[in-house]
Short mmCIF file of C-alpha atoms and ligand atoms in Angstrom, two decimals:
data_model
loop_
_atom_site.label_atom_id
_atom_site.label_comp_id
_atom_site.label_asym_id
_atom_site.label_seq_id
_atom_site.Cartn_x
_atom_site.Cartn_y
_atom_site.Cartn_z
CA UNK O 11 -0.98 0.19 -14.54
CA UNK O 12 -3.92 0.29 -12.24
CA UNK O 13 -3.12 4.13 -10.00
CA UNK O 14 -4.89 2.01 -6.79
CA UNK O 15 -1.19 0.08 -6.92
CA UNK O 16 1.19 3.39 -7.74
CA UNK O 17 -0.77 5.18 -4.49
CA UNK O 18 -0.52 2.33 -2.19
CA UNK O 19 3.05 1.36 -2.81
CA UNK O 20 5.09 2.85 0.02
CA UNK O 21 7.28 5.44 -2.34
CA UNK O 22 5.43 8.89 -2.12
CA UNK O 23 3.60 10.04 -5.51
CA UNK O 24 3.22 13.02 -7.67
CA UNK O 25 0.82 13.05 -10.43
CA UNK O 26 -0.28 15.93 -12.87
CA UNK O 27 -3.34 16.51 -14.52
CA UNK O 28 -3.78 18.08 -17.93
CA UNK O 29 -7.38 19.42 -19.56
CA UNK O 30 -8.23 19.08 -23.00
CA UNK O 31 -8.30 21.98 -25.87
CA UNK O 32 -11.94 23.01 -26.54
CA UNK O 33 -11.24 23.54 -30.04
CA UNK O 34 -9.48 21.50 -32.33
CA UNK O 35 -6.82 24.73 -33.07
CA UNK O 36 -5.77 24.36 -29.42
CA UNK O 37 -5.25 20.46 -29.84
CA UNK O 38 -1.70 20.22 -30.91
CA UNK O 39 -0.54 23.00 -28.14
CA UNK O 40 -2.28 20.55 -25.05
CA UNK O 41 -0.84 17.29 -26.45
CA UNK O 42 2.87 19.24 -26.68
CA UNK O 43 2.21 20.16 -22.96
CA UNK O 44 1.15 16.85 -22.15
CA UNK O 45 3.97 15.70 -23.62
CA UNK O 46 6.50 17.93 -21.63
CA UNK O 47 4.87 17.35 -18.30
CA UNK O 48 4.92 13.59 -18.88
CA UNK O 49 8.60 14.22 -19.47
CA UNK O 50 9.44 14.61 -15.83
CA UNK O 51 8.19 11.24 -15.28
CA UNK O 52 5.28 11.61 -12.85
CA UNK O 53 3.22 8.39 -10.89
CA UNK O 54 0.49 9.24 -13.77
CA UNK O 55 -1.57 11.87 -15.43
CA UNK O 56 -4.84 12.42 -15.14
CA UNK O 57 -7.00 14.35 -18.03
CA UNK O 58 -10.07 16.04 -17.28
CA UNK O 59 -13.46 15.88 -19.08
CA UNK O 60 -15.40 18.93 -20.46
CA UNK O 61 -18.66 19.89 -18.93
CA UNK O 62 -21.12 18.14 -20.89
CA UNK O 63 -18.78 15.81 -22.93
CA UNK O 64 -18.05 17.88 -25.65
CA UNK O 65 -14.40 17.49 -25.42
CA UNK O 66 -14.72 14.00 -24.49
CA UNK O 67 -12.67 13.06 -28.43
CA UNK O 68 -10.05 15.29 -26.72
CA UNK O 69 -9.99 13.64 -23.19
CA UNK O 70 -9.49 10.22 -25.21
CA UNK O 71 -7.07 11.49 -27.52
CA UNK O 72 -4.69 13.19 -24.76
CA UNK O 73 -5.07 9.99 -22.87
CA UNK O 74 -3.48 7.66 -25.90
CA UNK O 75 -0.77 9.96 -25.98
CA UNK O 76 0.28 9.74 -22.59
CA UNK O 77 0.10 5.97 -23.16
CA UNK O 78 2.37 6.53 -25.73
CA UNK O 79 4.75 8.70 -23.38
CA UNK O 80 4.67 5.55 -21.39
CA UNK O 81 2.68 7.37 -18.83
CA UNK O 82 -0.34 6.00 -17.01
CA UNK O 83 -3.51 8.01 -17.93
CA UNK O 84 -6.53 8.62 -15.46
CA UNK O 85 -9.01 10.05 -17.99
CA UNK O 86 -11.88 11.76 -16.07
CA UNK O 87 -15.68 11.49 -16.79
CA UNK O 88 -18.64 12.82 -16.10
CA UNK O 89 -22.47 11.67 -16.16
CA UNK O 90 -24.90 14.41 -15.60
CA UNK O 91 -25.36 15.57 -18.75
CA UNK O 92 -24.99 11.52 -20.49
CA UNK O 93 -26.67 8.58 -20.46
CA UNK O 94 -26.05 5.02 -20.70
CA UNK O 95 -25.30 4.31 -24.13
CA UNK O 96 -22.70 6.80 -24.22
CA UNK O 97 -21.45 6.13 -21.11
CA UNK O 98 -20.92 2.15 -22.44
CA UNK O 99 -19.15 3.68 -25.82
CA UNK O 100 -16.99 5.68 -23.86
CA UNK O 101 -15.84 3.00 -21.63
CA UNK O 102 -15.43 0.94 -24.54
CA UNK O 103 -13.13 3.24 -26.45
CA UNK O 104 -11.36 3.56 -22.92
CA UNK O 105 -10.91 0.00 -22.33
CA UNK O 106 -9.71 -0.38 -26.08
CA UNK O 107 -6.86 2.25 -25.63
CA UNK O 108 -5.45 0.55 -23.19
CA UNK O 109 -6.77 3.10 -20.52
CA UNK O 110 -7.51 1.56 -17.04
CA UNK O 111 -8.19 4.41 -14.77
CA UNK O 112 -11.11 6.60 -14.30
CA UNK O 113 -11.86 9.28 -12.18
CA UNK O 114 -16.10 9.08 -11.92
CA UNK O 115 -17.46 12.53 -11.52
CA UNK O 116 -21.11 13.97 -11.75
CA UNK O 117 -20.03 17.07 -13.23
CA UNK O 118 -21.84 20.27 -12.58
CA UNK O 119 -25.51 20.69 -12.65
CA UNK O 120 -26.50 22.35 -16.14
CA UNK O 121 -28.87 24.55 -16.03
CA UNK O 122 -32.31 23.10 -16.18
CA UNK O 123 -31.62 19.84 -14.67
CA UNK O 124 -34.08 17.89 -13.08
CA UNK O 125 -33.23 15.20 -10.42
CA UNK O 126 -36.73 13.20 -11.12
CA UNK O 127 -36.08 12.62 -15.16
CA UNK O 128 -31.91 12.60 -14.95
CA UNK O 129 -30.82 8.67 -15.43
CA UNK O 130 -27.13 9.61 -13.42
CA UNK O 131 -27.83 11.84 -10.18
CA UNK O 132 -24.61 11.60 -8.40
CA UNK O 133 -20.98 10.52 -9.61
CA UNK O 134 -21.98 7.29 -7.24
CA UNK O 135 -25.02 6.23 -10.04
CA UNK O 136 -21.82 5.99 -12.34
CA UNK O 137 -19.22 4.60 -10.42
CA UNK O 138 -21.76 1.20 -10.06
CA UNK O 139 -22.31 1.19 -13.71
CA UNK O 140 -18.10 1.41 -14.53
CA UNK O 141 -17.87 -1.21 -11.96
CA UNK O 142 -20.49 -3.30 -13.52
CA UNK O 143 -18.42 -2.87 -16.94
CA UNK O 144 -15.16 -3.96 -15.59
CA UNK O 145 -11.55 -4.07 -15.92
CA UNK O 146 -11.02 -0.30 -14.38
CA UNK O 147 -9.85 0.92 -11.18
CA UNK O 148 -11.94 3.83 -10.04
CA UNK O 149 -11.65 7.31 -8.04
CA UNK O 150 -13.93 9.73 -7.11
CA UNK O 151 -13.96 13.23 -5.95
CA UNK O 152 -14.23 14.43 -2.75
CA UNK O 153 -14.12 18.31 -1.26
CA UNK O 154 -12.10 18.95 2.61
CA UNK O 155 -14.40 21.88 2.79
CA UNK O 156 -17.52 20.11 1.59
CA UNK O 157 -18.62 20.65 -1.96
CA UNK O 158 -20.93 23.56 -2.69
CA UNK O 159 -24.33 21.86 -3.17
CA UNK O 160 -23.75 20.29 -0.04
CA UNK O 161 -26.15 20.76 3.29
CA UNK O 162 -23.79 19.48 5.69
CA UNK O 163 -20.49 17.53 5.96
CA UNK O 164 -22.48 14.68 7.09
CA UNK O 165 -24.11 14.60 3.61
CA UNK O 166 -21.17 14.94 1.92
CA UNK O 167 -19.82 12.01 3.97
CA UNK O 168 -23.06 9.70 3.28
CA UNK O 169 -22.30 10.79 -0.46
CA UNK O 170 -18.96 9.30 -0.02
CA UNK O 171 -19.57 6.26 1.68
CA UNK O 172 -21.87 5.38 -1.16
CA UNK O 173 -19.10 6.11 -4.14
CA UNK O 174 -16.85 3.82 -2.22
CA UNK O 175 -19.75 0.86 -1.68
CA UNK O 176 -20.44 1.55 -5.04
CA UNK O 177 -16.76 0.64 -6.04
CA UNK O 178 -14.51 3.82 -6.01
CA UNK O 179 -11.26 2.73 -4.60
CA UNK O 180 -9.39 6.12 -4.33
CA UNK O 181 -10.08 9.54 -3.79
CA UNK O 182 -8.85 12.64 -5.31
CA UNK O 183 -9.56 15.83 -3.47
CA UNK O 184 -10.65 19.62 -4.19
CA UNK O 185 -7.68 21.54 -3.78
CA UNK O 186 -7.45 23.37 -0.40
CA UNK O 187 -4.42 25.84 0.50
CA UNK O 188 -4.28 25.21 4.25
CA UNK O 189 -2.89 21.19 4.89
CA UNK O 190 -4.60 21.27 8.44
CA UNK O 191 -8.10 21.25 6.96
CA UNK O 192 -6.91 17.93 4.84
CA UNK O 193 -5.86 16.39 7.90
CA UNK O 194 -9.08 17.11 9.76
CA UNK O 195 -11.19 15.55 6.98
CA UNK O 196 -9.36 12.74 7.10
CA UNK O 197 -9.96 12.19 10.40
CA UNK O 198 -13.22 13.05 9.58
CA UNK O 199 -12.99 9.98 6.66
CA UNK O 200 -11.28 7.59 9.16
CA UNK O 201 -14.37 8.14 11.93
CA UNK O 202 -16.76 7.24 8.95
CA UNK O 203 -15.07 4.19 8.59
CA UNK O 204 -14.21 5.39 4.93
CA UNK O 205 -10.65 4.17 4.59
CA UNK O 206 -9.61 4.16 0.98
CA UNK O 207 -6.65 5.70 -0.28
CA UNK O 208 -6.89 10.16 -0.66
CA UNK O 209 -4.68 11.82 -3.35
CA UNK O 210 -4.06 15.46 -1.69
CA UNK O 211 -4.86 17.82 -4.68
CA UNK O 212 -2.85 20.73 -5.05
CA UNK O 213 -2.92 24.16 -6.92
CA UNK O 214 0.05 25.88 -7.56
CA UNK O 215 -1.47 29.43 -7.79
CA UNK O 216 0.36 31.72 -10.23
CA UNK O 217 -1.16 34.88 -10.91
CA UNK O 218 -3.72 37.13 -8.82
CA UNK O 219 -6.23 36.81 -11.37
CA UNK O 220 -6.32 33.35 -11.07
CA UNK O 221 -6.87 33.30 -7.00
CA UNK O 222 -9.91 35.53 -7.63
CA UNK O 223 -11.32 32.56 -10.00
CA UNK O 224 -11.00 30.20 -7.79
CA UNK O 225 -12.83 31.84 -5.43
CA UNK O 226 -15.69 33.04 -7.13
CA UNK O 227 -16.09 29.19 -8.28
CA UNK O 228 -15.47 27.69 -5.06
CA UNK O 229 -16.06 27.76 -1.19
CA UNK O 230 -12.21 27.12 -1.15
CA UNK O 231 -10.48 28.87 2.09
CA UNK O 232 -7.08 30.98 1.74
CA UNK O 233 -5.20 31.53 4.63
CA UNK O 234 -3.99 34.58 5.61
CA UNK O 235 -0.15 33.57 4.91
CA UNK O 236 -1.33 33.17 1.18
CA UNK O 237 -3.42 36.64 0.97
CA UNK O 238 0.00 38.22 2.23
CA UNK O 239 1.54 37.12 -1.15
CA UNK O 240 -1.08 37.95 -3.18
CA UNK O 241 -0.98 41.56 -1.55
CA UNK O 242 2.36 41.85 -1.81
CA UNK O 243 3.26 40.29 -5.43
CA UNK O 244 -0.77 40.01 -7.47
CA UNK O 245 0.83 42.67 -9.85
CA UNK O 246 3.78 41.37 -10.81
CA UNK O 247 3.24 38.24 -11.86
CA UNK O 248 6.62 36.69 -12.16
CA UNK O 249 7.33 37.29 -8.40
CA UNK O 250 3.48 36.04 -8.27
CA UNK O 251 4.87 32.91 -10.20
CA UNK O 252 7.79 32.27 -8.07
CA UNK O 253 5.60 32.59 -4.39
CA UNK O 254 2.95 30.45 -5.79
CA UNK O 255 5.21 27.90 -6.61
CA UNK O 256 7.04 27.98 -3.13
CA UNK O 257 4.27 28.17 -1.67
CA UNK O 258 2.91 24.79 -3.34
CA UNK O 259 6.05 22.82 -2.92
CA UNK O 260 5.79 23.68 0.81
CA UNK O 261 2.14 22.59 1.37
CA UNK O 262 3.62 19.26 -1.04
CA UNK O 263 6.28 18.73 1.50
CA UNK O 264 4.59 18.90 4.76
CA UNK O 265 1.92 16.35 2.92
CA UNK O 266 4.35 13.52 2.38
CA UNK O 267 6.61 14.47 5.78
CA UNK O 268 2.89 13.86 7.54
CA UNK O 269 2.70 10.47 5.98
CA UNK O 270 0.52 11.88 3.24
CA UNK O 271 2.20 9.05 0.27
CA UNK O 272 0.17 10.62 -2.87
CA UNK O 273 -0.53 14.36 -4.28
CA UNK O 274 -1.64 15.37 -7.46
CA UNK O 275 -0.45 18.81 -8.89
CA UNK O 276 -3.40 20.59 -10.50
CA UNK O 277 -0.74 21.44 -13.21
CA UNK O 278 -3.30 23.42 -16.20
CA UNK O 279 -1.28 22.48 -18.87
CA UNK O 280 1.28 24.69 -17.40
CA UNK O 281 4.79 22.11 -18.03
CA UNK O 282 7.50 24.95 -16.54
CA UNK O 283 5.06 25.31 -13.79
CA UNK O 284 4.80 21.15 -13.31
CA UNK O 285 9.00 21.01 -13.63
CA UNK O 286 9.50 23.84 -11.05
CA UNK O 287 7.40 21.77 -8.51
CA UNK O 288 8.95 18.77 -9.46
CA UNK O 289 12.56 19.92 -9.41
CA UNK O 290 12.01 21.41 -5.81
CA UNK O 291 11.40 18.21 -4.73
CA UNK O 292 14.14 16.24 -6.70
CA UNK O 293 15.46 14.22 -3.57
CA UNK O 294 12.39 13.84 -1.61
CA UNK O 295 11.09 11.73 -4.63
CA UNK O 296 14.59 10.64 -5.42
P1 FAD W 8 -21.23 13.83 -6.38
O1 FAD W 8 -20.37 12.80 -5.76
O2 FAD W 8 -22.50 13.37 -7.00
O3 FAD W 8 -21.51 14.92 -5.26
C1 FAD W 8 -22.22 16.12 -5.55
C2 FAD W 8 -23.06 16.56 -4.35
O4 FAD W 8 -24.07 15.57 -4.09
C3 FAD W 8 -22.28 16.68 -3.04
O5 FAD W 8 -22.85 17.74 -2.32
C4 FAD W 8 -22.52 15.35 -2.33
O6 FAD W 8 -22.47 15.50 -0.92
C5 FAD W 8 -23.92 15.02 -2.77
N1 FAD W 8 -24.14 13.58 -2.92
C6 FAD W 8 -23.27 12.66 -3.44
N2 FAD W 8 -23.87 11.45 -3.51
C7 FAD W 8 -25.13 11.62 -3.03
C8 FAD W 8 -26.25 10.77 -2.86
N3 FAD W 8 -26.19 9.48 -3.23
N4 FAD W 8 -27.40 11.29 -2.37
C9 FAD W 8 -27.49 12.58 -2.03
N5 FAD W 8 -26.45 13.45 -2.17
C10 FAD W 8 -25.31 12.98 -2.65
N6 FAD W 8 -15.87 18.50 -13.46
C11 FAD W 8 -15.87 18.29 -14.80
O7 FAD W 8 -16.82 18.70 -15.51
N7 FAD W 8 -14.84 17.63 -15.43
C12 FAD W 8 -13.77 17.14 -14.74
O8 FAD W 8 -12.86 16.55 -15.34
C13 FAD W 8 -13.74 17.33 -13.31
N8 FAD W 8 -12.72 16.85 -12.57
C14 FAD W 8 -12.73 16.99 -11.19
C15 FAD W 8 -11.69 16.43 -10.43
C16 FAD W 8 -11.69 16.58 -9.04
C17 FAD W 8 -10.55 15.95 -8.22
C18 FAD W 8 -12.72 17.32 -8.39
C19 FAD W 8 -12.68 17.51 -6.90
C20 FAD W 8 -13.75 17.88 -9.14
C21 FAD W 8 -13.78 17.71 -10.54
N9 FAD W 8 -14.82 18.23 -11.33
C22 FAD W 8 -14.82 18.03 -12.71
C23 FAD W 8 -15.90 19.00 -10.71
C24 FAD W 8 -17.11 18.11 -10.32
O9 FAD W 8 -17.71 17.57 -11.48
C25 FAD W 8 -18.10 18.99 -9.56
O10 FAD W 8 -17.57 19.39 -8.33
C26 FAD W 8 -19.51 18.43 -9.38
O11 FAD W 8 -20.35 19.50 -8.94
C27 FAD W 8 -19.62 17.30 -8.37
O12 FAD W 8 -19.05 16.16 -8.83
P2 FAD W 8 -18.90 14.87 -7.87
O13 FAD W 8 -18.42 13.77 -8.71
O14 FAD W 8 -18.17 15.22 -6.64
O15 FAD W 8 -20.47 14.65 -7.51
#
């Protein structure tokens, strides 16, 4: 099933995204976590793509499963580090799975890269080329507090307009912990006459050495109600578990009571984490 038709129906959606093993030991744990997650029945699963492509057998092989679950996959993929060929023979070994969803990324700059030789600059340069293929419905990336590279929201914007003229229909966003800086980039969207479909990413945050990840990585804000938690319970982590959770479910709730129809859970291969979410909101999906 194409996800532009699962996010634009009018019942709300909750998706969950997996990420691949990096080694082949790990392999058999992800697809069991997959397969637990895809258990509670979500809109679809989406299953990122290692930096650089080296996991890309994984990405595949996590996405036939969930077809196999009888869950719709949205298998990510990135260009910065690929060219053309092996951008074609991954589509192709999408498109023969039975896959037809892709979130188009750029994927971060490795070191060394140089705009003036790189064949795929921005996730846009690749969203024209799967469009040009065929046969998939496309989403791209965007960030409510502007992506890290990025000058100005303007750019960011400009950036955006050009995935969707390039043929992205939906968007997935960064995760953000505060729902009123969603709504103001939406706004933001809506004034740039950008008007396709935004999945609201969220991150249930479980542990206090997580948090401090996430924001070394990115220029994500956290509100003051969340840094009270992470005083108060950071060391003991099933009380950490619990508050991250609630606190999740809550920002989930407001999203769809604000008209906000689809969210995607940034699960991590976490299933009890996934169920705990989706239990809590048993009749609002009901
Ligand atoms: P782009 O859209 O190319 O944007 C990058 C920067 O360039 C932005 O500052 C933008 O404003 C600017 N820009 C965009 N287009 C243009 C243009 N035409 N001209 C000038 N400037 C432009 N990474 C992975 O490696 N694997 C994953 O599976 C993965 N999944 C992700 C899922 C989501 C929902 C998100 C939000 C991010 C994900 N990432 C993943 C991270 C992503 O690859 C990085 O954030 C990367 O740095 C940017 O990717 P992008 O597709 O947003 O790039």
């Amino acid at each position: 099933m194409k996800i532009i038709d699962i996010i634009q129906s009018d019942k709300p959606s909750l998706s969950f995204e997996v990420f691949p093993p990096k080694t082949s030991d790990r392999f058999e744990s992800v697809l069991s976590a997959a397969a637990e997650i895809a258990r509670l029945a979500p809109s679809y699963m989406s299953v990122t793509y290692g930096a650089g492509g080296g996991t890309s057998d994984y990405t595949a092989a996590v996405c036939r499963s969930l077809l196999d679950c009888g869950i719709t996959p949205l298998a990510h993929l990135t260009c910065v580090s690929s060219d053309p060929s092996r951008i074609r023979r991954e589509l192709q070994r999408l498109r023969e799975m039975g896959v037809e969803n892709i979130l188009a990324l750029r994927g971060d700059l490795p070191e060394g890269f140089s705009p003036d030789t790189a064949r795929y600059r921005h996730a846009s340069d690749l969203i024209g080329e799967i469009a040009a293929f065929g046969g998939f419905c496309i989403g791209g990336a965007c960030y409510p507090e502007g992506h890290p590279d990025s000058l100005s929201g303007e750019e960011d914007l400009r950036g955006l307009a050009l995935k969707v003229e390039s043929g992205c229909e939906f968007l997935t966003t960064q995760m953000f912990f505060d729902n009123n800086i969603l709504y103001r980039f939406l706004y933001r969207l809506y004034r740039a006459g950008i008007t396709v479909p935004v999945v609201a990413g969220i991150m249930p945050v479980t542990g206090a050495g997580q948090i401090r990840r996430l924001c070394a990585i990115s220029s994500t804000a956290l509100p003051q109600r969340f840094l009270r938690i992470v005083d108060r319970y950071g060391d003991k982590p099933a009380a950490m578990k619990q508050a991250g959770i609630a606190f999740a479910t809550e920002q989930i709730i407001d999203l769809f009571a604000n008209g906000i129809n689809a969210v995607h859970v940034y699960s991590m291969n976490r299933p009890e984490v996934a169920e705990a979410i989706r239990r809590n909101l048993s009749e609002i999906l009901a």
